[in-house]
PDB file of C-alpha atoms in Angstrom:
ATOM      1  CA  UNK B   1      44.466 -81.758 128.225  1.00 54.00           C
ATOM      2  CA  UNK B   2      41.392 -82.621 126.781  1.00 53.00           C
ATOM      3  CA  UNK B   3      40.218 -79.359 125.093  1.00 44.00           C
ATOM      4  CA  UNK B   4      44.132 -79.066 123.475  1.00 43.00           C
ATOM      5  CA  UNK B   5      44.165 -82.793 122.311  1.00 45.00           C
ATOM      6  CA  UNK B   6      40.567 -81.794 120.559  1.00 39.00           C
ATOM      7  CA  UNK B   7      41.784 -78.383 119.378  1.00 38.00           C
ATOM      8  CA  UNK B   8      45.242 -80.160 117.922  1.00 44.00           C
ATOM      9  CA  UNK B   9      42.842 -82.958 115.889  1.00 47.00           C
ATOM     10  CA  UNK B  10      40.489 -80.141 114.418  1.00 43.00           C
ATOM     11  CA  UNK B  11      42.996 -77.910 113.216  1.00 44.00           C
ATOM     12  CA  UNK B  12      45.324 -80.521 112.170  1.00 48.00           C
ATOM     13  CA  UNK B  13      42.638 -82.293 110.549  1.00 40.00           C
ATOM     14  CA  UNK B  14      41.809 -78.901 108.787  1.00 35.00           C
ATOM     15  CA  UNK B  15      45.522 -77.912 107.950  1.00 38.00           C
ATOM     16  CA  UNK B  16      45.165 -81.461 106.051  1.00 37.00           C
ATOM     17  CA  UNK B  17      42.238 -80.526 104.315  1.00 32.00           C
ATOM     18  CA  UNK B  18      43.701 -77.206 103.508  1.00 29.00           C
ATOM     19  CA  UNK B  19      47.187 -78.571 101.981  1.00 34.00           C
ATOM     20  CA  UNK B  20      45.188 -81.329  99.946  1.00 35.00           C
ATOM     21  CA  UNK B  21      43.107 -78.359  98.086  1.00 33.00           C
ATOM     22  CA  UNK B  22      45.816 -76.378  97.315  1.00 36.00           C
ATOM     23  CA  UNK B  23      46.517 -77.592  94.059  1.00 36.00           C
ATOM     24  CA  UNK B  24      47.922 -80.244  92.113  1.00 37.00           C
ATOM     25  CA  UNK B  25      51.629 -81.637  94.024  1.00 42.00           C
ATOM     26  CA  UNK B  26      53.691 -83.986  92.255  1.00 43.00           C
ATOM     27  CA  UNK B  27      53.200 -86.739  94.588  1.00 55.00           C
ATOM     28  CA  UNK B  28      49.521 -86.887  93.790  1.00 79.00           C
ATOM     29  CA  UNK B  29      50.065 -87.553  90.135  1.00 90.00           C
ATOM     30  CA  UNK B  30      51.464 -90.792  90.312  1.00 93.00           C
ATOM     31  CA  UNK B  31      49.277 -93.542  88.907  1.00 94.00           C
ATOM     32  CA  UNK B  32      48.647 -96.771  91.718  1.00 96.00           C
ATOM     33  CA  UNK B  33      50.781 -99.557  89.980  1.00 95.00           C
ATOM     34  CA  UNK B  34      48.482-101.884  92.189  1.00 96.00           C
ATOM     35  CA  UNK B  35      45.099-100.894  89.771  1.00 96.00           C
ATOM     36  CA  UNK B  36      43.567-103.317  88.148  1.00 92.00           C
ATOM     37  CA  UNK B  37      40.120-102.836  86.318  1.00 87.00           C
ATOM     38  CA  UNK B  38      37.364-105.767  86.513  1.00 81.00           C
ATOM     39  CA  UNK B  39      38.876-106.382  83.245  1.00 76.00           C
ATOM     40  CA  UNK B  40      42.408-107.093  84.271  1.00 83.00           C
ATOM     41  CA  UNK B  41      43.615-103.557  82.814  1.00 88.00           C
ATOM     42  CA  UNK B  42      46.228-101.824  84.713  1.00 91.00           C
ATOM     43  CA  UNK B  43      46.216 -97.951  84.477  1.00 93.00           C
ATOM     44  CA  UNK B  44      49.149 -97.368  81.217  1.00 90.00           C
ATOM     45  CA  UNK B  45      46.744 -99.916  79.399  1.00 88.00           C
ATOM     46  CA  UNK B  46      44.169 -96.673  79.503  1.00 89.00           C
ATOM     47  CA  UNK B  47      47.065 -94.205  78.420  1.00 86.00           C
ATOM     48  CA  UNK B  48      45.832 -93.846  74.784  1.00 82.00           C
ATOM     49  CA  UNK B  49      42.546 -93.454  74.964  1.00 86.00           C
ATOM     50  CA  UNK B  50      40.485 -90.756  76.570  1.00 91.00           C
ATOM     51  CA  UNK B  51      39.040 -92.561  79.824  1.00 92.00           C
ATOM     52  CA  UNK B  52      36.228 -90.251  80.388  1.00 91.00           C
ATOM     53  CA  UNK B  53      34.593 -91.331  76.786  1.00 90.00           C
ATOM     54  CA  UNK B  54      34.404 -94.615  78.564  1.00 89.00           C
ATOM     55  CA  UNK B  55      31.123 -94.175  80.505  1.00 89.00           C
ATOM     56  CA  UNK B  56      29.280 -93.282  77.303  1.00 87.00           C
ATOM     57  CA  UNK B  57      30.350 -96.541  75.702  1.00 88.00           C
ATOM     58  CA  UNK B  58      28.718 -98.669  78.633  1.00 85.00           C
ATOM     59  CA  UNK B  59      32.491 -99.949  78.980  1.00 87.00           C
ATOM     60  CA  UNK B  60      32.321 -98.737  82.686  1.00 89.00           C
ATOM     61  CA  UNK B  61      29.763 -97.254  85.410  1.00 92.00           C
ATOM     62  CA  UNK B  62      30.492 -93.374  86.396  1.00 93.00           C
ATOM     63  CA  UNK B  63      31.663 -94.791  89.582  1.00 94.00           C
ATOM     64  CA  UNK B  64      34.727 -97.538  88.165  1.00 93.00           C
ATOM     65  CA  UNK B  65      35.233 -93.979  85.788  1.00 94.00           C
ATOM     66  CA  UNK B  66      36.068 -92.487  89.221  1.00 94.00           C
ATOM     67  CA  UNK B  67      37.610 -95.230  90.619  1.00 95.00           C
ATOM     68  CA  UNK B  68      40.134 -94.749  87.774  1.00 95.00           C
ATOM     69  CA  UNK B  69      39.969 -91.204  87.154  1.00 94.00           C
ATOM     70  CA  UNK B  70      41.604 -91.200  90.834  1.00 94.00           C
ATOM     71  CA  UNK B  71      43.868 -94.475  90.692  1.00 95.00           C
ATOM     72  CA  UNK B  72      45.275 -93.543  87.012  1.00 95.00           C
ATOM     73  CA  UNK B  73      45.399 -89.565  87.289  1.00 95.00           C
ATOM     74  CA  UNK B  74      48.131 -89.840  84.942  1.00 92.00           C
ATOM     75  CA  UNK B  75      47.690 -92.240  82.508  1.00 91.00           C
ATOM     76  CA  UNK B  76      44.056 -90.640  82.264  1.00 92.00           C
ATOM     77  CA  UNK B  77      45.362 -87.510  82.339  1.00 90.00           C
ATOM     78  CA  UNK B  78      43.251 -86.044  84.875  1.00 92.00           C
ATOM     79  CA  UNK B  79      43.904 -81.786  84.779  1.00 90.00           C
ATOM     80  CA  UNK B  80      45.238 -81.700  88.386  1.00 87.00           C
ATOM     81  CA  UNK B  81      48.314 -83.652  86.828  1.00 87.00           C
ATOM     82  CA  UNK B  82      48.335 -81.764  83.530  1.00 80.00           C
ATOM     83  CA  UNK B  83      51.573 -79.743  83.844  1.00 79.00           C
ATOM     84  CA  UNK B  84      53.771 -83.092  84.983  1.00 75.00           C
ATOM     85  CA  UNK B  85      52.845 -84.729  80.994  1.00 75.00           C
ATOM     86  CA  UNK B  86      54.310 -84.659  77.755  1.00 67.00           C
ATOM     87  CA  UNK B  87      51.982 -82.748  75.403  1.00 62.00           C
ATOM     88  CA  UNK B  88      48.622 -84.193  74.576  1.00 51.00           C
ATOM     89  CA  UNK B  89      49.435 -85.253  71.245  1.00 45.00           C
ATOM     90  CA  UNK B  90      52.899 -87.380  72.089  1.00 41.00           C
ATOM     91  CA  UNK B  91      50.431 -89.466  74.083  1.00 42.00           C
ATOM     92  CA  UNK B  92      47.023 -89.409  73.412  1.00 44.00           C
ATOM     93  CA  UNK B  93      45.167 -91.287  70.282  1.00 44.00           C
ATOM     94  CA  UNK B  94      43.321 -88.782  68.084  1.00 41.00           C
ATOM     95  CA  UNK B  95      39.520 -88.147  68.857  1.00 40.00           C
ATOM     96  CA  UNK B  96      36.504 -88.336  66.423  1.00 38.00           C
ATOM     97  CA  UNK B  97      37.150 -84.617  64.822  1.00 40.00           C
ATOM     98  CA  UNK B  98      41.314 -86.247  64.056  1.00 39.00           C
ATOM     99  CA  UNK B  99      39.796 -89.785  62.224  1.00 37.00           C
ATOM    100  CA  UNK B 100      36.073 -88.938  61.255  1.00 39.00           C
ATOM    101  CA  UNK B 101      34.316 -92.343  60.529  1.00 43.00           C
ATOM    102  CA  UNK B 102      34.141 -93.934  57.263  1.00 40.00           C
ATOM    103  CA  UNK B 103      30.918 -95.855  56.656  1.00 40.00           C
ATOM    104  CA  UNK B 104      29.842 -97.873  59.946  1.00 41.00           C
ATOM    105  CA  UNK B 105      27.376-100.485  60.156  1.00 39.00           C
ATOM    106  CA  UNK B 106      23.535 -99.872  60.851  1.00 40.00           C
ATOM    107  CA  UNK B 107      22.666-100.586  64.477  1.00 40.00           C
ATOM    108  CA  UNK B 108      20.136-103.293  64.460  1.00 41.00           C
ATOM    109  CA  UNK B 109      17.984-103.961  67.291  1.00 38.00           C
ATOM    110  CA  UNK B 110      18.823-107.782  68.047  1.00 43.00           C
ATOM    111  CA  UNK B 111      17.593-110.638  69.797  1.00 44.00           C
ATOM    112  CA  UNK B 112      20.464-113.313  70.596  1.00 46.00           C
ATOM    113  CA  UNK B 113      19.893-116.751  69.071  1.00 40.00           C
ATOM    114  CA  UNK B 114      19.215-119.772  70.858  1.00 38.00           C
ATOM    115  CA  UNK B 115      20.275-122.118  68.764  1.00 40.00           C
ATOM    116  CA  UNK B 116      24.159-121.836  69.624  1.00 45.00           C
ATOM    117  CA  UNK B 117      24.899-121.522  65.467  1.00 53.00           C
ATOM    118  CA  UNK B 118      24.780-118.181  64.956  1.00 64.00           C
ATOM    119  CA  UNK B 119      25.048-115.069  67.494  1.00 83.00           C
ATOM    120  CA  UNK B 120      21.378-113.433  66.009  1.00 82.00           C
ATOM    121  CA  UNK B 121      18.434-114.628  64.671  1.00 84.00           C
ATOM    122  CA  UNK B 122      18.175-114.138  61.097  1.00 85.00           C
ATOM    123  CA  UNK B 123      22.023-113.478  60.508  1.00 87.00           C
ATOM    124  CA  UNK B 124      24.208-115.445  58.518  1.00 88.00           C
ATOM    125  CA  UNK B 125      25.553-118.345  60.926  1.00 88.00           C
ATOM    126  CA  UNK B 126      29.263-117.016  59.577  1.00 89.00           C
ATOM    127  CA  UNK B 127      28.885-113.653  60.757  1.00 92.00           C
ATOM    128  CA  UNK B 128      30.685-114.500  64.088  1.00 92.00           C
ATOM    129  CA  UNK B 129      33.255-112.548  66.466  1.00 95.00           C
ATOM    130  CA  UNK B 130      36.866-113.310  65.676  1.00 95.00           C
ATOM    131  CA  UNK B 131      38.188-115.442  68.792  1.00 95.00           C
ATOM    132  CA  UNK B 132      41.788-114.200  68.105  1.00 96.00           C
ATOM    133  CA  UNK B 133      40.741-110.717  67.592  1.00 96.00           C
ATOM    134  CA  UNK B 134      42.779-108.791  70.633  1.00 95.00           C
ATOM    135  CA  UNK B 135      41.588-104.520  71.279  1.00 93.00           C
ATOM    136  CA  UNK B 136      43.702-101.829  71.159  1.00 91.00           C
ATOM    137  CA  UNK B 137      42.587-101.097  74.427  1.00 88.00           C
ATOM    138  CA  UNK B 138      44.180-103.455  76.690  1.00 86.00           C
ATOM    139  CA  UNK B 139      44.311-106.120  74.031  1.00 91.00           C
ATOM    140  CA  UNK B 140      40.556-107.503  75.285  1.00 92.00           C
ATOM    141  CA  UNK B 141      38.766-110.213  73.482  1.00 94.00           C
ATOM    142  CA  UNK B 142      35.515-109.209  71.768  1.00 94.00           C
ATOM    143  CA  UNK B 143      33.627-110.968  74.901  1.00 93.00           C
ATOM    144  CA  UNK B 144      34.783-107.575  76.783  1.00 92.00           C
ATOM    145  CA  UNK B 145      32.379-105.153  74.557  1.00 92.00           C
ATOM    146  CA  UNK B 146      29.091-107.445  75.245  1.00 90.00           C
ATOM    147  CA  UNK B 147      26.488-104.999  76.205  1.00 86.00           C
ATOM    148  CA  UNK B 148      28.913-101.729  75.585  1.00 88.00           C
ATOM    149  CA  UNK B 149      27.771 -99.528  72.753  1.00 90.00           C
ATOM    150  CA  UNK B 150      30.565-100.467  70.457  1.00 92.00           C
ATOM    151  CA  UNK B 151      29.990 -97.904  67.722  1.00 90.00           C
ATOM    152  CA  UNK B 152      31.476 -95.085  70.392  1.00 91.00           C
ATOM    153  CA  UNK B 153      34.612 -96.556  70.819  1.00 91.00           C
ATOM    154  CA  UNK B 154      35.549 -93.881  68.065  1.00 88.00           C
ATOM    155  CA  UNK B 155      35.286 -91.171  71.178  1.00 89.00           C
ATOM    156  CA  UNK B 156      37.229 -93.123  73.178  1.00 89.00           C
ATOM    157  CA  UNK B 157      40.498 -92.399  70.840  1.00 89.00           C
ATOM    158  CA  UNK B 158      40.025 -96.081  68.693  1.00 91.00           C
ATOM    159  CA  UNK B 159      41.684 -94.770  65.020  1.00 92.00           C
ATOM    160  CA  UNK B 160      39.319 -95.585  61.916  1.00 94.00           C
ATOM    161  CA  UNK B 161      41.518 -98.511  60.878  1.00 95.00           C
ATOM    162  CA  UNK B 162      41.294 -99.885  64.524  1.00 94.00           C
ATOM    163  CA  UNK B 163      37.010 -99.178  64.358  1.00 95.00           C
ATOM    164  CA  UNK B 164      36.980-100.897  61.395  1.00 94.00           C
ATOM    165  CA  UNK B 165      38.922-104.166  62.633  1.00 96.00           C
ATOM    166  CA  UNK B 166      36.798-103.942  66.017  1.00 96.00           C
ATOM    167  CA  UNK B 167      33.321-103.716  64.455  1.00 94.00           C
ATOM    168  CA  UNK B 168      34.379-106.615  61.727  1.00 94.00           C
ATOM    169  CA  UNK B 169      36.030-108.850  64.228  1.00 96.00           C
ATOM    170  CA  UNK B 170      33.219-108.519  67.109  1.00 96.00           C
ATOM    171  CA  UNK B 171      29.770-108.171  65.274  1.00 95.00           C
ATOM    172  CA  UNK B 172      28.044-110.847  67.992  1.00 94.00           C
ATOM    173  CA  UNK B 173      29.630-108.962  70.878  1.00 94.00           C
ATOM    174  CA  UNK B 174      29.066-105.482  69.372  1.00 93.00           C
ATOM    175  CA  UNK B 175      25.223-106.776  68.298  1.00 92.00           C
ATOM    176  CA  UNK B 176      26.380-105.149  64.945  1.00 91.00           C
ATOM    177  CA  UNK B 177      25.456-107.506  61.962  1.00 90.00           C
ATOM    178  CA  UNK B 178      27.775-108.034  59.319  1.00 88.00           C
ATOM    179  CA  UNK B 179      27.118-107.070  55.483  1.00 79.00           C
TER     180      UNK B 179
END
């Protein structure tokens, strides 16, 4: 009774494994409407952008990137889920090669002021994020992209228009100082 109850577990248990590796099934390709980042995104706020990009930005750590990857296969459109989606391009913002970057800022190296009346020593006190200022990815406030490298966001699928509007409305946030 034993021995059978054992045998039962380990091949059931490897008839699981077995149907789980056999390739992408519809049911698997559903994104978890119950996701929510740290950041209060769900997974269709990630639809448009390419959420593998977001690990180089510092946006997220390579283990929230697979935390997503596996709650938002489709909206990230993981490969196993590839042949349930619209075409690529019906979805998916352009990346760097489709809107090449203009003229970006020079990354300074900056210290954070003290003093509460500007973001950075030595910058002009107006150069200051834009509190109404709300990103194309999951309309975020600049506050979001402290400590991310902001200037990647391009890889990520952000147009040139939309880079532009970022870096100008979050230089404090983005460390980027204005001209």
């Amino acid at each position: 009774g034993i021995l059978v109850l054992v045998l039962s577990r380990i091949l059931g248990a490897s008839v699981a494994v077995r149907q789980r590796y056999n390739g992408p099934q519809k049911d698997e390709c559903v994104d978890d409407a119950s996701y929510e980042s740290k950041l209060g995104m769900k997974c269709s706020d990630h639809s448009s952008f390419v959420c593998e990009e977001l690990v180089s930005t510092n946006f997220l750590s390579g283990h929230e990137l697979d935390n997503l990857l596996e709650s938002c296969p489709v909206s990230c459109r993981v490969p196993r889920c590839e042949k349930y989606l619209p075409p690529l391009e019906a979805q998916r913002r352009g990346h760097v090669e489709d809107a090449p970057m203009g003229e970006e800022r020079d990354l300074l190296i900056t210290f954070p002021s003290q003093d509460g009346d500007q973001c950075f020593i030595g910058w002009d006190p107006s150069c200051k994020d834009d509190p109404s200022y709300a990103s194309p990815l999951g309309g975020l406030p600049c506050s979001a992209y402290v400590n991310t490298q902001c200037a990647l966001f391009r890889h990520v699928g952000f147009t040139e228009a939309e880079m532009l509007a970022f870096i100008n409305s979050c230089p404090c946030s983005c460390g980027i100082e204005c001209k």
